[in-house]
CSV table of C-alpha atoms and ligand atoms in Angstrom, one decimal:
chain,number,residue,atom,x,y,z
A,1,MET,CA,-263.3,239.4,-101.0
A,2,SER,CA,-262.7,236.6,-103.4
A,3,LEU,CA,-259.3,234.8,-103.4
A,4,PRO,CA,-257.0,235.1,-106.4
A,5,LYS,CA,-257.4,232.2,-108.9
A,6,VAL,CA,-254.9,229.5,-109.7
A,7,TYR,CA,-255.4,227.1,-112.5
A,8,ILE,CA,-253.8,223.6,-112.6
A,9,THR,CA,-253.7,222.0,-116.1
A,10,ARG,CA,-254.0,218.3,-115.1
A,11,PRO,CA,-254.5,216.4,-111.9
A,12,VAL,CA,-251.6,216.5,-109.6
A,13,PRO,CA,-251.1,214.9,-106.2
A,14,SER,CA,-253.6,216.3,-103.6
A,15,ALA,CA,-250.9,217.4,-101.2
A,16,ALA,CA,-249.8,220.0,-103.8
A,17,VAL,CA,-253.3,221.2,-104.5
A,18,GLU,CA,-254.1,221.5,-100.8
A,19,ARG,CA,-250.9,223.5,-100.2
A,20,ILE,CA,-252.1,226.0,-102.9
A,21,ALA,CA,-255.8,225.8,-102.0
A,22,ALA,CA,-255.1,226.9,-98.4
A,23,ARG,CA,-254.5,230.4,-99.8
A,24,TYR,CA,-255.9,230.6,-103.3
A,25,ASP,CA,-259.0,229.6,-105.2
A,26,VAL,CA,-257.7,226.6,-107.1
A,27,LYS,CA,-259.2,225.1,-110.2
A,28,MET,CA,-257.7,221.8,-111.4
A,29,ARG,CA,-258.6,220.3,-114.7
A,30,PRO,CA,-259.9,216.9,-113.9
A,31,GLU,CA,-258.9,215.3,-117.3
A,32,ASP,CA,-255.3,213.9,-117.5
A,33,ALA,CA,-255.3,214.7,-121.2
A,34,PRO,CA,-253.7,217.2,-123.5
A,35,LEU,CA,-255.0,220.8,-123.6
A,36,ASP,CA,-254.8,222.9,-126.7
A,37,PRO,CA,-253.8,226.6,-126.3
A,38,ALA,CA,-257.3,227.9,-127.1
A,39,GLN,CA,-258.8,225.8,-124.2
A,40,LEU,CA,-255.9,226.8,-121.9
A,41,ALA,CA,-256.4,230.5,-122.9
A,42,GLU,CA,-260.1,230.2,-122.0
A,43,SER,CA,-259.3,228.7,-118.5
A,44,CYS,CA,-256.6,231.4,-117.8
A,45,ARG,CA,-258.6,234.6,-118.4
A,46,GLU,CA,-259.1,235.3,-114.8
A,47,VAL,CA,-256.2,233.5,-113.1
A,48,GLU,CA,-253.1,234.9,-111.3
A,49,GLY,CA,-251.2,231.7,-111.1
A,50,LEU,CA,-250.9,228.9,-113.5
A,51,VAL,CA,-249.5,225.4,-112.8
A,52,ALA,CA,-248.5,223.8,-116.1
A,53,THR,CA,-248.1,220.1,-116.3
A,54,GLY,CA,-246.9,219.5,-119.9
A,55,ALA,CA,-249.4,222.1,-121.3
A,56,ARG,CA,-248.2,224.4,-124.1
A,57,VAL,CA,-248.2,227.9,-122.7
A,58,VAL,CA,-247.8,229.9,-125.9
A,59,GLU,CA,-248.0,233.6,-126.5
A,60,GLU,CA,-251.7,233.4,-127.3
A,61,VAL,CA,-252.4,232.1,-123.8
A,62,ILE,CA,-250.3,234.7,-122.1
A,63,ALA,CA,-251.8,237.5,-124.1
A,64,GLN,CA,-255.4,236.5,-122.9
A,65,ALA,CA,-254.4,236.2,-119.2
A,66,PRO,CA,-254.1,239.9,-118.1
A,67,ARG,CA,-253.9,238.9,-114.4
A,68,LEU,CA,-251.3,236.2,-114.7
A,69,ARG,CA,-248.5,236.7,-112.3
A,70,VAL,CA,-246.6,233.3,-112.5
A,71,VAL,CA,-246.3,230.2,-114.6
A,72,ALA,CA,-245.1,227.3,-112.5
A,73,ASN,CA,-244.1,224.4,-114.9
A,74,VAL,CA,-244.1,220.8,-113.4
A,75,GLY,CA,-241.0,219.6,-115.1
A,76,VAL,CA,-237.3,220.6,-115.4
A,77,GLY,CA,-237.5,221.1,-119.3
A,78,TYR,CA,-239.7,224.2,-120.1
A,79,ASP,CA,-239.6,224.2,-123.8
A,80,ASN,CA,-243.5,223.9,-123.6
A,81,ILE,CA,-243.5,227.5,-122.3
A,82,ASP,CA,-243.0,230.8,-124.3
A,83,VAL,CA,-240.6,232.2,-121.7
A,84,ALA,CA,-239.8,235.2,-123.8
A,85,ALA,CA,-243.5,236.2,-123.9
A,86,CYS,CA,-243.7,235.8,-120.2
A,87,THR,CA,-240.6,237.9,-119.7
A,88,ARG,CA,-242.0,240.6,-121.8
A,89,ARG,CA,-244.9,240.7,-119.5
A,90,GLY,CA,-242.7,240.5,-116.4
A,91,ILE,CA,-244.2,237.1,-115.4
A,92,PRO,CA,-241.9,234.8,-113.6
A,93,VAL,CA,-241.6,231.2,-115.0
A,94,THR,CA,-240.4,228.4,-112.8
A,95,ASN,CA,-239.4,224.7,-113.3
A,96,THR,CA,-238.7,221.8,-111.0
A,97,PRO,CA,-235.0,220.8,-111.3
A,98,ASP,CA,-233.2,218.6,-108.8
A,99,VAL,CA,-236.1,216.6,-107.5
A,100,LEU,CA,-236.2,214.6,-110.7
A,101,THR,CA,-232.5,214.2,-111.5
A,102,GLU,CA,-231.9,210.7,-110.0
A,103,THR,CA,-235.2,209.3,-111.4
A,104,THR,CA,-234.5,210.5,-114.8
A,105,ALA,CA,-231.0,209.3,-114.8
A,106,ASP,CA,-232.3,205.9,-113.7
A,107,LEU,CA,-234.5,205.8,-116.7
A,108,ALA,CA,-231.8,206.7,-119.1
A,109,PHE,CA,-229.7,204.0,-117.6
A,110,VAL,CA,-232.5,201.5,-117.8
A,111,LEU,CA,-232.7,202.3,-121.6
A,112,LEU,CA,-228.9,202.0,-121.8
A,113,MET,CA,-229.1,198.6,-120.4
A,114,ALA,CA,-232.4,197.3,-121.9
A,115,ALA,CA,-231.5,198.0,-125.5
A,116,PRO,CA,-228.1,196.3,-125.8
A,117,ARG,CA,-229.2,193.3,-123.6
A,118,ARG,CA,-232.4,193.0,-125.6
A,119,LEU,CA,-234.5,193.0,-122.6
A,120,VAL,CA,-237.8,193.6,-124.3
A,121,GLU,CA,-237.1,190.9,-126.8
A,122,CYS,CA,-236.1,188.5,-124.0
A,123,ASP,CA,-239.4,189.3,-122.2
A,124,ARG,CA,-241.4,188.7,-125.4
A,125,TYR,CA,-239.5,185.4,-126.1
A,126,VAL,CA,-240.4,184.0,-122.7
A,127,ARG,CA,-244.0,185.2,-122.8
A,128,GLU,CA,-244.6,183.8,-126.3
A,129,GLY,CA,-243.5,180.4,-125.2
A,130,LYS,CA,-240.5,180.4,-127.6
A,131,TRP,CA,-238.1,179.3,-124.8
A,132,GLN,CA,-238.4,175.5,-125.5
A,133,TYR,CA,-234.8,174.9,-124.6
A,134,SER,CA,-231.6,177.1,-124.2
A,135,LYS,CA,-229.8,177.6,-127.3
A,136,TRP,CA,-226.1,178.6,-127.4
A,137,GLU,CA,-226.9,181.7,-129.6
A,138,MET,CA,-230.1,182.7,-127.9
A,139,LEU,CA,-230.6,186.5,-127.8
A,140,TRP,CA,-227.0,187.5,-127.6
A,141,GLY,CA,-226.6,191.1,-126.6
A,142,THR,CA,-223.9,193.6,-126.3
A,143,ASP,CA,-221.7,194.3,-123.2
A,144,ILE,CA,-222.2,197.5,-121.1
A,145,TYR,CA,-219.5,196.8,-118.5
A,146,GLY,CA,-216.2,198.4,-119.4
A,147,LYS,CA,-217.5,200.2,-122.5
A,148,THR,CA,-217.3,203.8,-123.4
A,149,LEU,CA,-220.2,206.1,-122.4
A,150,GLY,CA,-220.6,209.4,-124.2
A,151,VAL,CA,-222.5,211.9,-122.1
A,152,TYR,CA,-223.8,214.8,-124.4
A,153,GLY,CA,-224.6,217.5,-121.8
A,154,LEU,CA,-223.0,217.3,-118.4
A,155,GLY,CA,-225.7,219.0,-116.4
A,156,ARG,CA,-227.6,217.6,-113.3
A,157,ILE,CA,-228.9,214.5,-115.1
A,158,GLY,CA,-225.9,213.9,-117.3
A,159,LYS,CA,-223.7,213.9,-114.1
A,160,ALA,CA,-226.1,211.5,-112.4
A,161,VAL,CA,-225.9,209.1,-115.4
A,162,ALA,CA,-222.1,209.4,-115.5
A,163,GLY,CA,-222.1,208.4,-111.7
A,164,ARG,CA,-224.1,205.2,-112.5
A,165,ALA,CA,-221.7,204.4,-115.3
A,166,ARG,CA,-218.9,204.2,-112.8
A,167,GLY,CA,-220.5,201.3,-111.2
A,168,PHE,CA,-220.3,199.5,-114.6
A,169,SER,CA,-216.5,200.4,-114.8
A,170,MET,CA,-217.2,202.5,-117.9
A,171,ARG,CA,-215.0,205.0,-119.5
A,172,VAL,CA,-217.0,208.3,-119.4
A,173,LEU,CA,-216.4,211.0,-122.0
A,174,TYR,CA,-218.6,214.0,-122.2
A,175,HIS,CA,-219.1,217.1,-124.2
A,176,ASP,CA,-220.8,220.2,-123.2
A,177,VAL,CA,-220.8,224.0,-124.0
A,178,VAL,CA,-219.6,224.7,-120.6
A,179,ARG,CA,-216.8,222.7,-119.0
A,180,PRO,CA,-216.9,222.3,-115.3
A,181,ALA,CA,-213.7,222.7,-113.1
A,182,PRO,CA,-211.1,220.0,-113.5
A,183,ALA,CA,-211.5,219.0,-109.9
A,184,LEU,CA,-215.2,218.1,-110.7
A,185,GLU,CA,-214.2,216.1,-113.7
A,186,GLN,CA,-211.9,214.2,-111.5
A,187,GLU,CA,-214.5,213.6,-108.9
A,188,LEU,CA,-216.9,212.4,-111.4
A,189,GLY,CA,-214.4,210.3,-113.3
A,190,VAL,CA,-215.2,211.9,-116.6
A,191,GLN,CA,-213.1,213.3,-119.4
A,192,PHE,CA,-214.0,216.3,-121.6
A,193,VAL,CA,-213.7,215.7,-125.3
A,194,GLY,CA,-214.7,217.7,-128.4
A,195,ARG,CA,-218.0,217.0,-130.0
A,196,GLU,CA,-216.6,214.8,-132.8
A,197,THR,CA,-214.4,212.6,-130.5
A,198,LEU,CA,-217.5,212.1,-128.3
A,199,LEU,CA,-219.5,210.8,-131.3
A,200,ARG,CA,-216.6,208.7,-132.7
A,201,GLU,CA,-215.6,207.1,-129.5
A,202,ALA,CA,-218.9,206.4,-127.6
A,203,ASP,CA,-220.3,202.8,-127.5
A,204,TYR,CA,-223.3,204.5,-125.8
A,205,LEU,CA,-224.2,208.0,-126.5
A,206,THR,CA,-226.7,209.5,-124.0
A,207,LEU,CA,-228.3,213.0,-124.5
A,208,HIS,CA,-228.8,215.3,-121.5
A,209,VAL,CA,-229.4,218.7,-123.1
A,210,PRO,CA,-232.3,221.1,-122.9
A,211,LEU,CA,-234.2,221.7,-126.1
A,212,THR,CA,-233.2,225.1,-127.4
A,213,PRO,CA,-232.8,226.4,-130.9
A,214,GLU,CA,-229.1,225.3,-130.6
A,215,THR,CA,-229.9,221.7,-129.7
A,216,HIS,CA,-232.7,221.2,-132.2
A,217,HIS,CA,-231.5,218.3,-134.3
A,218,LEU,CA,-228.3,218.1,-132.4
A,219,ILE,CA,-228.0,214.6,-133.6
A,220,GLY,CA,-228.8,214.4,-137.3
A,221,ALA,CA,-227.4,212.4,-140.3
A,222,ARG,CA,-224.0,213.8,-140.1
A,223,GLU,CA,-223.6,213.1,-136.3
A,224,LEU,CA,-225.1,209.6,-136.7
A,225,ALA,CA,-222.6,208.8,-139.5
A,226,LEU,CA,-219.7,209.6,-137.0
A,227,LEU,CA,-221.0,207.0,-134.5
A,228,LYS,CA,-219.7,203.5,-134.5
A,229,PRO,CA,-222.0,201.0,-136.2
A,230,THR,CA,-222.0,199.1,-132.9
A,231,ALA,CA,-223.1,202.1,-131.0
A,232,PHE,CA,-226.4,202.7,-129.2
A,233,LEU,CA,-228.1,206.1,-128.9
A,234,ILE,CA,-230.0,206.9,-125.7
A,235,ASN,CA,-232.4,209.8,-125.5
A,236,ALA,CA,-234.3,210.7,-122.4
A,237,ALA,CA,-233.9,214.5,-122.9
A,238,ARG,CA,-236.0,215.9,-125.6
A,239,GLY,CA,-237.1,214.2,-128.9
A,240,LYS,CA,-236.5,217.2,-131.0
A,241,CYS,CA,-232.8,217.1,-130.2
A,242,VAL,CA,-232.7,214.1,-132.6
A,243,ASP,CA,-233.6,214.1,-136.3
A,244,GLU,CA,-235.9,211.0,-136.0
A,245,ALA,CA,-236.0,210.4,-139.8
A,246,ALA,CA,-232.2,210.4,-139.9
A,247,LEU,CA,-232.1,208.0,-136.8
A,248,VAL,CA,-234.5,205.7,-138.7
A,249,GLU,CA,-232.3,205.7,-141.7
A,250,ALA,CA,-229.2,205.0,-139.7
A,251,LEU,CA,-230.9,202.1,-137.8
A,252,GLU,CA,-232.4,200.7,-141.1
A,253,SER,CA,-228.9,200.9,-142.8
A,254,LYS,CA,-227.3,199.3,-139.8
A,255,ARG,CA,-225.1,202.3,-139.4
A,256,LEU,CA,-226.2,202.2,-135.8
A,257,ALA,CA,-226.8,199.2,-133.6
A,258,GLY,CA,-229.8,200.3,-131.6
A,259,ALA,CA,-231.4,202.9,-129.5
A,260,GLY,CA,-233.2,203.5,-126.2
A,261,LEU,CA,-235.8,206.3,-126.6
A,262,ASP,CA,-238.0,207.9,-124.0
A,263,VAL,CA,-238.7,211.0,-126.0
A,264,PHE,CA,-239.7,211.5,-129.7
A,265,GLU,CA,-239.7,214.4,-132.1
A,266,ASN,CA,-243.5,214.7,-132.4
A,267,GLU,CA,-244.9,213.1,-129.2
A,268,PRO,CA,-247.0,211.2,-128.9
A,269,HIS,CA,-246.4,210.2,-132.5
A,270,VAL,CA,-243.6,207.8,-133.0
A,271,HIS,CA,-241.9,207.2,-136.4
A,272,PRO,CA,-243.7,204.1,-137.6
A,273,ALA,CA,-240.4,202.4,-138.6
A,274,LEU,CA,-239.2,202.5,-135.0
A,275,LEU,CA,-242.2,200.5,-133.9
A,276,ASN,CA,-241.0,197.5,-135.9
A,277,MET,CA,-237.4,197.6,-134.8
A,278,PRO,CA,-236.5,195.0,-132.2
A,279,ASN,CA,-233.1,196.8,-131.4
A,280,VAL,CA,-235.0,199.9,-130.2
A,281,VAL,CA,-236.5,200.1,-126.8
A,282,LEU,CA,-239.3,202.6,-126.6
A,283,ALA,CA,-240.8,204.4,-123.5
A,284,PRO,CA,-243.6,207.1,-123.5
A,285,HIS,CA,-241.7,210.0,-122.0
A,286,VAL,CA,-241.6,208.5,-118.4
A,287,GLY,CA,-238.2,209.7,-117.3
A,288,SER,CA,-239.5,211.3,-114.0
A,289,ALA,CA,-242.6,209.0,-113.7
A,290,THR,CA,-242.3,207.6,-110.2
A,291,ALA,CA,-244.8,208.3,-107.5
A,292,GLN,CA,-242.2,209.9,-105.2
A,293,THR,CA,-240.7,212.0,-107.9
A,294,ARG,CA,-244.0,213.2,-109.4
A,295,LEU,CA,-245.1,214.2,-105.8
A,296,ALA,CA,-241.9,216.1,-105.2
A,297,MET,CA,-242.2,217.9,-108.6
A,298,ALA,CA,-245.8,218.9,-107.9
A,299,MET,CA,-244.8,220.2,-104.4
A,300,LEU,CA,-241.9,222.1,-105.8
A,301,ALA,CA,-244.1,223.7,-108.4
A,302,ALA,CA,-246.5,224.7,-105.6
A,303,GLU,CA,-243.7,226.3,-103.7
A,304,ASN,CA,-242.5,228.2,-106.7
A,305,LEU,CA,-246.0,229.4,-107.5
A,306,LEU,CA,-246.7,230.6,-103.9
A,307,ALA,CA,-243.4,232.3,-103.6
A,308,ALA,CA,-244.1,234.3,-106.8
A,309,LEU,CA,-247.7,235.1,-105.8
A,310,ASP,CA,-246.4,236.4,-102.4
A,311,GLY,CA,-244.1,238.7,-104.3
A,312,ARG,CA,-241.0,236.7,-103.4
A,313,ARG,CA,-238.4,235.5,-105.9
A,314,PRO,CA,-239.3,231.8,-106.6
A,315,PRO,CA,-236.5,229.3,-105.8
A,316,ASN,CA,-236.5,227.9,-109.4
A,317,LEU,CA,-236.8,230.8,-111.6
A,318,VAL,CA,-235.9,230.4,-115.3
A,319,ASN,CA,-236.2,234.0,-116.3
A,320,PRO,CA,-234.3,235.9,-113.5
A,321,GLU,CA,-234.1,238.9,-115.9
A,322,ILE,CA,-237.5,240.0,-114.9
A,323,TYR,CA,-236.2,240.8,-111.5
A,324,ALA,CA,-233.0,242.3,-112.8
A,325,SER,CA,-235.0,244.9,-114.9
A,326,ALA,CA,-237.3,245.7,-111.9
A,327,SER,CA,-234.3,246.4,-109.7
A,328,SER,CA,-232.5,248.6,-112.2
A,329,GLN,CA,-235.7,250.8,-112.7
B,401,DGY,C1,-239.1,217.1,-117.6
B,401,DGY,O1,-239.1,217.4,-116.3
B,401,DGY,O2,-238.7,218.0,-118.3
B,401,DGY,C2,-239.7,215.9,-118.1
B,401,DGY,O3,-239.2,215.6,-119.3
B,401,DGY,C3,-241.2,216.0,-118.1
B,401,DGY,O4,-241.6,216.8,-119.2
């Protein structure tokens, strides 16, 4: 009897592949490159399990995969997956939270520091041989220590960024749709404020919200106008949470001091104006990109996949309603 098939959309660490291959017939796409939905649909026709590493799993893919029993996303954000379409078919969708929290918070903090201290410009200055002697006014930046950090979204990663800010004696304000218990606020040293206060008072505004219809263009022209002209925007969440054209306009008109961006509205396309701005530090969506964390993400995705294929509830289920409806039948 042939083993059920599992498809992995990009190369992932071999330990994760072996974990799955011990029980299933695994096919892993060898190219570490994007996959369009038609290609993905073609590869999923016979599969029962799909490990998606950044691939867009749209309704067309689900519809052409009659045997599909689980979509295990390698990533905490799952806006690349049509969860509603999976739910309609009773297919569990899973993600990989927790294992990437600290690594992604590190990257957000790296951007938060690199932009105001002009680290990329400094690096270029030295490499290009411009450092002939030390000038008094050479590459002056902006302080981080003691400033106000605005955390938009106090989930796992937002909390981890807030924790780092404490080491810099920053005042940490946050805004979120849900407010944790006062004891937790005290423990984290953070203060809840309304959305407008957050925008008005932050010296550094860092976004840590998932991409949903509600958070699409969460930061647009109106919000950018509320920020201080000395403020910096940090985005290591999702590019579509920011209206990139409005951001460019705010930066060009000096209504905003700078930005640190790991994510973009239409990745991998970056607004051309951003490429020429020395006060903006850019990274190619590498928030979780360390060897340890990527391994942990792949292993967790494998665990989620195996649980679902075994008929168990996967540990990191994002559409629990599929089980709720099964138990109420
Ligand atoms: C995540 O885990 O959501 C990262 O942004 C990778 O997509």
